[in-house]
PDB file of C-alpha atoms in Angstrom:
ATOM      1  CA  GLY Q   1       9.048 -11.142  10.012  1.00 80.00           C
ATOM      2  CA  GLU Q   2      10.450 -12.700  13.312  1.00 87.00           C
ATOM      3  CA  ASN Q   3       7.923 -13.349  15.925  1.00 93.00           C
ATOM      4  CA  VAL Q   4       9.066 -14.015  19.552  1.00 96.00           C
ATOM      5  CA  GLU Q   5       6.567 -15.406  22.292  1.00 97.00           C
ATOM      6  CA  GLN Q   6       7.640 -15.375  25.942  1.00 98.00           C
ATOM      7  CA  HIS Q   7       6.028 -17.131  28.797  1.00 98.00           C
ATOM      8  CA  PRO Q   8       5.215 -16.727  31.565  1.00 98.00           C
ATOM      9  CA  SER Q   9       4.368 -12.872  31.714  1.00 97.00           C
ATOM     10  CA  THR Q  10       4.805 -12.919  35.551  1.00 98.00           C
ATOM     11  CA  LEU Q  11       6.739 -15.407  37.709  1.00 98.00           C
ATOM     12  CA  SER Q  12       6.740 -15.429  41.590  1.00 98.00           C
ATOM     13  CA  VAL Q  13       9.433 -17.738  43.510  1.00 98.00           C
ATOM     14  CA  GLN Q  14      10.817 -18.132  46.850  1.00 98.00           C
ATOM     15  CA  GLU Q  15      14.449 -17.217  47.456  1.00 97.00           C
ATOM     16  CA  GLY Q  16      16.506 -20.209  46.505  1.00 97.00           C
ATOM     17  CA  ASP Q  17      14.329 -21.729  44.264  1.00 97.00           C
ATOM     18  CA  SER Q  18      14.951 -21.973  40.553  1.00 98.00           C
ATOM     19  CA  ALA Q  19      13.040 -19.970  37.903  1.00 98.00           C
ATOM     20  CA  VAL Q  20      12.503 -20.770  34.199  1.00 98.00           C
ATOM     21  CA  ILE Q  21      11.451 -18.523  31.477  1.00 98.00           C
ATOM     22  CA  LYS Q  22      10.538 -19.695  28.038  1.00 98.00           C
ATOM     23  CA  CYS Q  23      10.528 -18.305  24.657  1.00 98.00           C
ATOM     24  CA  THR Q  24       9.707 -19.406  21.086  1.00 98.00           C
ATOM     25  CA  TYR Q  25      10.575 -17.903  17.723  1.00 96.00           C
ATOM     26  CA  SER Q  26       9.337 -18.205  14.360  1.00 94.00           C
ATOM     27  CA  ASP Q  27      12.010 -17.485  11.948  1.00 91.00           C
ATOM     28  CA  SER Q  28      14.060 -20.642  11.348  1.00 90.00           C
ATOM     29  CA  ALA Q  29      16.871 -18.551  10.223  1.00 87.00           C
ATOM     30  CA  SER Q  30      17.466 -16.791  13.588  1.00 89.00           C
ATOM     31  CA  ASN Q  31      20.800 -17.888  15.071  1.00 88.00           C
ATOM     32  CA  TYR Q  32      21.462 -15.420  17.982  1.00 90.00           C
ATOM     33  CA  PHE Q  33      19.284 -15.531  21.249  1.00 94.00           C
ATOM     34  CA  PRO Q  34      20.214 -13.052  24.016  1.00 95.00           C
ATOM     35  CA  TRP Q  35      18.466 -12.454  27.202  1.00 97.00           C
ATOM     36  CA  TYR Q  36      18.099  -9.089  29.002  1.00 97.00           C
ATOM     37  CA  LYS Q  37      17.493  -8.145  32.518  1.00 98.00           C
ATOM     38  CA  GLN Q  38      15.742  -4.707  33.137  1.00 97.00           C
ATOM     39  CA  GLU Q  39      15.573  -3.034  36.326  1.00 96.00           C
ATOM     40  CA  LEU Q  40      13.106  -0.361  37.178  1.00 93.00           C
ATOM     41  CA  GLY Q  41      14.326   2.884  35.678  1.00 91.00           C
ATOM     42  CA  LYS Q  42      17.206   1.080  33.817  1.00 94.00           C
ATOM     43  CA  GLY Q  43      17.902   0.047  30.259  1.00 95.00           C
ATOM     44  CA  PRO Q  44      18.083  -3.712  29.559  1.00 96.00           C
ATOM     45  CA  GLN Q  45      21.224  -5.406  30.635  1.00 96.00           C
ATOM     46  CA  LEU Q  46      22.577  -8.548  28.705  1.00 95.00           C
ATOM     47  CA  ILE Q  47      22.752 -11.367  31.170  1.00 97.00           C
ATOM     48  CA  ILE Q  48      23.511 -14.160  28.779  1.00 96.00           C
ATOM     49  CA  ASP Q  49      23.310 -15.037  25.091  1.00 94.00           C
ATOM     50  CA  ILE Q  50      23.660 -18.141  22.931  1.00 93.00           C
ATOM     51  CA  ARG Q  51      24.186 -18.714  19.225  1.00 89.00           C
ATOM     52  CA  SER Q  52      22.551 -21.527  17.245  1.00 83.00           C
ATOM     53  CA  ASN Q  53      25.568 -23.692  16.887  1.00 83.00           C
ATOM     54  CA  VAL Q  54      25.461 -24.284  20.791  1.00 83.00           C
ATOM     55  CA  GLY Q  55      22.627 -26.191  22.612  1.00 91.00           C
ATOM     56  CA  GLU Q  56      23.403 -24.772  26.115  1.00 95.00           C
ATOM     57  CA  LYS Q  57      25.328 -21.994  27.787  1.00 94.00           C
ATOM     58  CA  LYS Q  58      25.916 -21.364  31.635  1.00 96.00           C
ATOM     59  CA  ASP Q  59      27.238 -18.688  33.731  1.00 94.00           C
ATOM     60  CA  GLN Q  60      27.191 -19.102  37.228  1.00 96.00           C
ATOM     61  CA  ARG Q  61      23.418 -19.243  38.229  1.00 97.00           C
ATOM     62  CA  ILE Q  62      22.281 -18.541  34.851  1.00 98.00           C
ATOM     63  CA  ALA Q  63      21.885 -20.953  31.968  1.00 98.00           C
ATOM     64  CA  VAL Q  64      20.237 -20.892  28.634  1.00 97.00           C
ATOM     65  CA  THR Q  65      19.142 -23.743  26.364  1.00 97.00           C
ATOM     66  CA  LEU Q  66      18.404 -23.849  22.766  1.00 96.00           C
ATOM     67  CA  ASN Q  67      16.294 -26.284  20.905  1.00 95.00           C
ATOM     68  CA  LYS Q  68      16.536 -25.430  17.271  1.00 93.00           C
ATOM     69  CA  THR Q  69      14.120 -28.028  16.003  1.00 94.00           C
ATOM     70  CA  ALA Q  70      11.359 -26.896  18.227  1.00 95.00           C
ATOM     71  CA  LYS Q  71      12.358 -23.204  17.710  1.00 95.00           C
ATOM     72  CA  HIS Q  72      12.460 -22.359  21.457  1.00 96.00           C
ATOM     73  CA  PHE Q  73      14.997 -21.251  24.060  1.00 97.00           C
ATOM     74  CA  SER Q  74      14.824 -21.086  27.859  1.00 98.00           C
ATOM     75  CA  LEU Q  75      16.527 -18.806  30.631  1.00 98.00           C
ATOM     76  CA  HIS Q  76      17.180 -20.867  33.772  1.00 98.00           C
ATOM     77  CA  ILE Q  77      18.040 -19.037  37.080  1.00 98.00           C
ATOM     78  CA  THR Q  78      19.049 -21.381  40.014  1.00 97.00           C
ATOM     79  CA  GLU Q  79      19.331 -20.284  43.828  1.00 98.00           C
ATOM     80  CA  THR Q  80      17.447 -17.316  43.051  1.00 98.00           C
ATOM     81  CA  GLN Q  81      17.990 -14.208  45.101  1.00 97.00           C
ATOM     82  CA  PRO Q  82      15.855 -10.964  45.810  1.00 96.00           C
ATOM     83  CA  GLU Q  83      18.254  -8.916  43.638  1.00 97.00           C
ATOM     84  CA  ASP Q  84      17.325 -11.137  40.823  1.00 98.00           C
ATOM     85  CA  SER Q  85      13.724  -9.617  40.867  1.00 98.00           C
ATOM     86  CA  ALA Q  86      13.338  -7.672  37.521  1.00 98.00           C
ATOM     87  CA  VAL Q  87      11.851  -7.962  34.000  1.00 98.00           C
ATOM     88  CA  TYR Q  88      13.581 -10.320  31.821  1.00 98.00           C
ATOM     89  CA  PHE Q  89      13.111 -10.096  27.971  1.00 98.00           C
ATOM     90  CA  CYS Q  90      14.422 -12.689  25.516  1.00 98.00           C
ATOM     91  CA  ALA Q  91      14.987 -11.864  21.772  1.00 95.00           C
ATOM     92  CA  ALA Q  92      16.086 -13.234  18.667  1.00 93.00           C
ATOM     93  CA  SER Q  93      18.118 -12.174  15.638  1.00 88.00           C
ATOM     94  CA  SER Q  94      18.643 -13.507  12.332  1.00 71.00           C
ATOM     95  CA  ASN Q  95      21.695 -12.796  10.199  1.00 63.00           C
ATOM     96  CA  ASP Q  96      24.933 -14.534   8.824  1.00 51.00           C
ATOM     97  CA  SER Q  97      27.141 -13.546  11.787  1.00 48.00           C
ATOM     98  CA  GLY Q  98      24.681 -13.695  14.748  1.00 44.00           C
ATOM     99  CA  GLY Q  99      26.132 -10.322  15.921  1.00 47.00           C
ATOM    100  CA  SER Q 100      25.183  -6.948  16.989  1.00 49.00           C
ATOM    101  CA  ASN Q 101      24.902  -5.392  13.428  1.00 54.00           C
ATOM    102  CA  TYR Q 102      21.441  -6.807  13.115  1.00 74.00           C
ATOM    103  CA  LYS Q 103      18.125  -5.939  14.660  1.00 80.00           C
ATOM    104  CA  LEU Q 104      16.707  -7.859  17.508  1.00 89.00           C
ATOM    105  CA  THR Q 105      12.956  -8.881  18.001  1.00 92.00           C
ATOM    106  CA  PHE Q 106      12.008  -9.064  21.620  1.00 95.00           C
ATOM    107  CA  GLY Q 107       9.639 -11.052  23.584  1.00 97.00           C
ATOM    108  CA  LYS Q 108       7.121  -9.287  25.654  1.00 97.00           C
ATOM    109  CA  GLY Q 109       8.915  -9.799  29.014  1.00 97.00           C
ATOM    110  CA  THR Q 110       8.547 -11.649  32.244  1.00 98.00           C
ATOM    111  CA  LEU Q 111       8.390  -9.919  35.629  1.00 98.00           C
ATOM    112  CA  LEU Q 112      10.233 -12.054  37.845  1.00 98.00           C
ATOM    113  CA  THR Q 113       9.527 -11.407  41.737  1.00 98.00           C
ATOM    114  CA  VAL Q 114      11.765 -13.436  44.286  1.00 97.00           C
ATOM    115  CA  ASN Q 115      10.324 -13.281  47.704  1.00 96.00           C
ATOM    116  CA  PRO Q 116      12.693 -13.353  50.722  1.00 93.00           C
TER     117      PRO Q 116
ATOM    118  CA  SER B   1      31.487  -4.250  26.230  1.00 76.00           C
ATOM    119  CA  ALA B   2      30.407  -0.638  25.084  1.00 83.00           C
ATOM    120  CA  VAL B   3      28.970   1.888  27.544  1.00 91.00           C
ATOM    121  CA  ILE B   4      26.209   3.841  26.191  1.00 95.00           C
ATOM    122  CA  SER B   5      25.113   7.129  27.674  1.00 96.00           C
ATOM    123  CA  GLN B   6      21.719   9.014  26.701  1.00 97.00           C
ATOM    124  CA  LYS B   7      20.790  12.533  27.255  1.00 97.00           C
ATOM    125  CA  PRO B   8      18.391  13.728  28.593  1.00 97.00           C
ATOM    126  CA  SER B   9      17.441  11.080  31.090  1.00 97.00           C
ATOM    127  CA  ARG B  10      13.946  12.397  31.124  1.00 96.00           C
ATOM    128  CA  ASP B  11      11.886  15.464  29.967  1.00 97.00           C
ATOM    129  CA  ILE B  12       8.318  16.916  30.075  1.00 97.00           C
ATOM    130  CA  CYS B  13       7.406  18.429  26.928  1.00 95.00           C
ATOM    131  CA  GLN B  14       4.546  20.455  25.584  1.00 96.00           C
ATOM    132  CA  ARG B  15       2.651  18.983  22.612  1.00 96.00           C
ATOM    133  CA  GLY B  16       3.509  20.243  19.192  1.00 97.00           C
ATOM    134  CA  THR B  17       7.312  20.643  20.193  1.00 97.00           C
ATOM    135  CA  SER B  18      10.254  18.311  19.342  1.00 97.00           C
ATOM    136  CA  LEU B  19      12.890  16.959  21.322  1.00 97.00           C
ATOM    137  CA  THR B  20      16.193  15.648  20.503  1.00 98.00           C
ATOM    138  CA  ILE B  21      17.848  12.564  22.168  1.00 98.00           C
ATOM    139  CA  GLN B  22      21.492  12.173  22.202  1.00 98.00           C
ATOM    140  CA  CYS B  23      23.128   8.666  22.344  1.00 97.00           C
ATOM    141  CA  GLN B  24      26.915   8.512  22.983  1.00 97.00           C
ATOM    142  CA  VAL B  25      29.020   5.175  22.894  1.00 95.00           C
ATOM    143  CA  ASP B  26      32.453   5.187  24.558  1.00 94.00           C
ATOM    144  CA  SER B  27      33.742   3.185  21.515  1.00 91.00           C
ATOM    145  CA  GLN B  28      33.278   2.921  18.003  1.00 91.00           C
ATOM    146  CA  VAL B  29      30.117   0.654  16.829  1.00 88.00           C
ATOM    147  CA  THR B  30      29.069  -0.130  13.317  1.00 85.00           C
ATOM    148  CA  MET B  31      25.293   0.159  13.858  1.00 85.00           C
ATOM    149  CA  MET B  32      23.254   2.000  16.360  1.00 92.00           C
ATOM    150  CA  PHE B  33      19.522   1.052  17.059  1.00 93.00           C
ATOM    151  CA  TRP B  34      16.688   3.328  18.562  1.00 96.00           C
ATOM    152  CA  TYR B  35      13.777   1.567  20.351  1.00 96.00           C
ATOM    153  CA  ARG B  36      10.560   2.665  21.974  1.00 97.00           C
ATOM    154  CA  GLN B  37       9.289   1.126  25.212  1.00 96.00           C
ATOM    155  CA  GLN B  38       5.851   1.922  26.549  1.00 93.00           C
ATOM    156  CA  PRO B  39       5.529   1.638  30.216  1.00 86.00           C
ATOM    157  CA  GLY B  40       5.298  -2.005  31.177  1.00 87.00           C
ATOM    158  CA  GLN B  41       5.805  -3.161  27.490  1.00 93.00           C
ATOM    159  CA  SER B  42       8.339  -4.730  25.523  1.00 95.00           C
ATOM    160  CA  LEU B  43      10.915  -2.849  23.036  1.00 95.00           C
ATOM    161  CA  THR B  44       9.852  -1.977  19.562  1.00 94.00           C
ATOM    162  CA  LEU B  45      12.513  -1.206  16.913  1.00 93.00           C
ATOM    163  CA  ILE B  46      12.135   2.393  15.509  1.00 95.00           C
ATOM    164  CA  ALA B  47      15.010   2.411  13.308  1.00 93.00           C
ATOM    165  CA  THR B  48      18.432   1.358  12.355  1.00 91.00           C
ATOM    166  CA  ALA B  49      21.236   3.946  12.056  1.00 91.00           C
ATOM    167  CA  ASN B  50      24.353   3.627   9.869  1.00 82.00           C
ATOM    168  CA  GLN B  51      27.012   5.901   9.620  1.00 81.00           C
ATOM    169  CA  GLY B  52      26.946   7.989   6.330  1.00 78.00           C
ATOM    170  CA  SER B  53      23.591   6.746   5.328  1.00 80.00           C
ATOM    171  CA  GLU B  54      20.120   7.454   6.019  1.00 85.00           C
ATOM    172  CA  ALA B  55      18.455   5.547   8.734  1.00 90.00           C
ATOM    173  CA  THR B  56      16.580   2.595   7.859  1.00 90.00           C
ATOM    174  CA  TYR B  57      12.865   2.600   9.615  1.00 93.00           C
ATOM    175  CA  GLU B  58      10.655  -0.014  10.860  1.00 92.00           C
ATOM    176  CA  SER B  59       6.976  -0.339   9.733  1.00 92.00           C
ATOM    177  CA  GLY B  60       4.764   2.219  11.491  1.00 94.00           C
ATOM    178  CA  PHE B  61       7.933   4.784  11.933  1.00 96.00           C
ATOM    179  CA  VAL B  62       8.588   7.488   9.539  1.00 96.00           C
ATOM    180  CA  ILE B  63      11.645   9.816   9.120  1.00 96.00           C
ATOM    181  CA  ASP B  64       9.220  12.888   9.369  1.00 96.00           C
ATOM    182  CA  LYS B  65       8.353  11.964  12.713  1.00 97.00           C
ATOM    183  CA  PHE B  66      11.647  10.490  14.016  1.00 97.00           C
ATOM    184  CA  PRO B  67      14.640  12.003  12.138  1.00 96.00           C
ATOM    185  CA  ILE B  68      17.837  10.458  13.044  1.00 96.00           C
ATOM    186  CA  SER B  69      21.401  11.529  12.667  1.00 94.00           C
ATOM    187  CA  ARG B  70      24.642   9.450  12.845  1.00 94.00           C
ATOM    188  CA  PRO B  71      27.508  11.579  12.295  1.00 92.00           C
ATOM    189  CA  ASN B  72      30.226   9.359  13.435  1.00 92.00           C
ATOM    190  CA  LEU B  73      30.735   5.734  14.803  1.00 92.00           C
ATOM    191  CA  THR B  74      30.173   6.924  18.533  1.00 94.00           C
ATOM    192  CA  PHE B  75      27.240   9.289  18.410  1.00 95.00           C
ATOM    193  CA  SER B  76      23.586   9.318  17.016  1.00 96.00           C
ATOM    194  CA  THR B  77      20.647  11.482  17.739  1.00 96.00           C
ATOM    195  CA  LEU B  78      16.751  10.867  17.553  1.00 97.00           C
ATOM    196  CA  THR B  79      14.417  13.682  17.277  1.00 98.00           C
ATOM    197  CA  VAL B  80      10.727  13.038  18.293  1.00 98.00           C
ATOM    198  CA  SER B  81       8.834  15.755  16.147  1.00 97.00           C
ATOM    199  CA  ASN B  82       5.490  17.394  16.627  1.00 97.00           C
ATOM    200  CA  MET B  83       5.022  15.611  19.844  1.00 96.00           C
ATOM    201  CA  SER B  84       1.631  14.288  21.203  1.00 95.00           C
ATOM    202  CA  PRO B  85       0.663  12.567  24.339  1.00 94.00           C
ATOM    203  CA  GLU B  86       0.925   9.188  22.503  1.00 94.00           C
ATOM    204  CA  ASP B  87       4.541   9.729  22.240  1.00 96.00           C
ATOM    205  CA  SER B  88       5.078   9.603  25.774  1.00 96.00           C
ATOM    206  CA  SER B  89       7.241   6.594  26.242  1.00 97.00           C
ATOM    207  CA  ILE B  90      10.926   5.529  27.137  1.00 97.00           C
ATOM    208  CA  TYR B  91      13.286   5.750  24.126  1.00 98.00           C
ATOM    209  CA  LEU B  92      16.355   3.561  24.070  1.00 97.00           C
ATOM    210  CA  CYS B  93      19.419   3.468  22.107  1.00 96.00           C
ATOM    211  CA  SER B  94      21.796   0.407  21.573  1.00 94.00           C
ATOM    212  CA  GLY B  95      24.732  -0.350  19.790  1.00 89.00           C
ATOM    213  CA  GLY B  96      27.476  -2.987  19.075  1.00 80.00           C
ATOM    214  CA  THR B  97      30.194  -3.937  16.650  1.00 75.00           C
ATOM    215  CA  GLY B  98      31.271  -7.274  14.965  1.00 68.00           C
ATOM    216  CA  ASN B  99      29.486 -10.110  16.636  1.00 71.00           C
ATOM    217  CA  GLN B 100      29.495  -8.728  19.860  1.00 76.00           C
ATOM    218  CA  PRO B 101      26.335  -8.319  21.813  1.00 84.00           C
ATOM    219  CA  GLN B 102      24.206  -4.961  21.882  1.00 88.00           C
ATOM    220  CA  HIS B 103      24.200  -2.994  24.665  1.00 91.00           C
ATOM    221  CA  PHE B 104      21.719  -0.603  25.832  1.00 95.00           C
ATOM    222  CA  GLY B 105      21.570   2.817  27.292  1.00 93.00           C
ATOM    223  CA  ASP B 106      19.259   3.708  30.269  1.00 95.00           C
ATOM    224  CA  GLY B 107      16.721   5.429  28.036  1.00 96.00           C
ATOM    225  CA  THR B 108      15.013   8.895  27.838  1.00 97.00           C
ATOM    226  CA  ARG B 109      11.769   8.850  29.763  1.00 96.00           C
ATOM    227  CA  LEU B 110       9.549  11.361  27.818  1.00 97.00           C
ATOM    228  CA  SER B 111       6.096  12.768  29.027  1.00 96.00           C
ATOM    229  CA  ILE B 112       4.056  15.032  26.637  1.00 96.00           C
ATOM    230  CA  LEU B 113       1.448  17.357  28.239  1.00 92.00           C
TER     231      LEU B 113
END
């Protein structure tokens, strides 16, 4: 089955700095890679996702890059703000459509702290 | 995107009892998923729930312990049976349709005494 490794487990940055979280996956058939943000007491919230036919996707301060050859993908947050502090999870899914009908395998999460 | 509501949001239960968690989606979704999340840990898939058929369970999870219902395309329940302190966890459901992303509820925080 799929295995997703996520690093680092904790990350502390100063407000305004950039944060990068990296994930690797094992199953070359995986073709959908979402990122979730989980705040205390809440469920995971999708912040960005990427499919295997795209190498990079950006949404305002958030970007995700995918290297299919190396089987790794990364989350980049620029101009970090205190409200970005949360646990971030990467995930991978292998299926034909890359859609929500298929189960996700999650990384272990990264606790991001943005210091004012 | 689908909005998912879970009930109850939290509960404290006695060992040996059972609790049914409800998951309601504001739109029809093809599949729903149930996850367990230990405090400070990642999400582990318990089972995938399809309408009109039995749920598909992941390794380490069995139907007798975690029976699931999926009566229609907007609703599912997960029962945690014969609970022990080891079942204390956060239980999350998610759903989606087509090639749209999965969205999660806020979870049910369960403590077993």
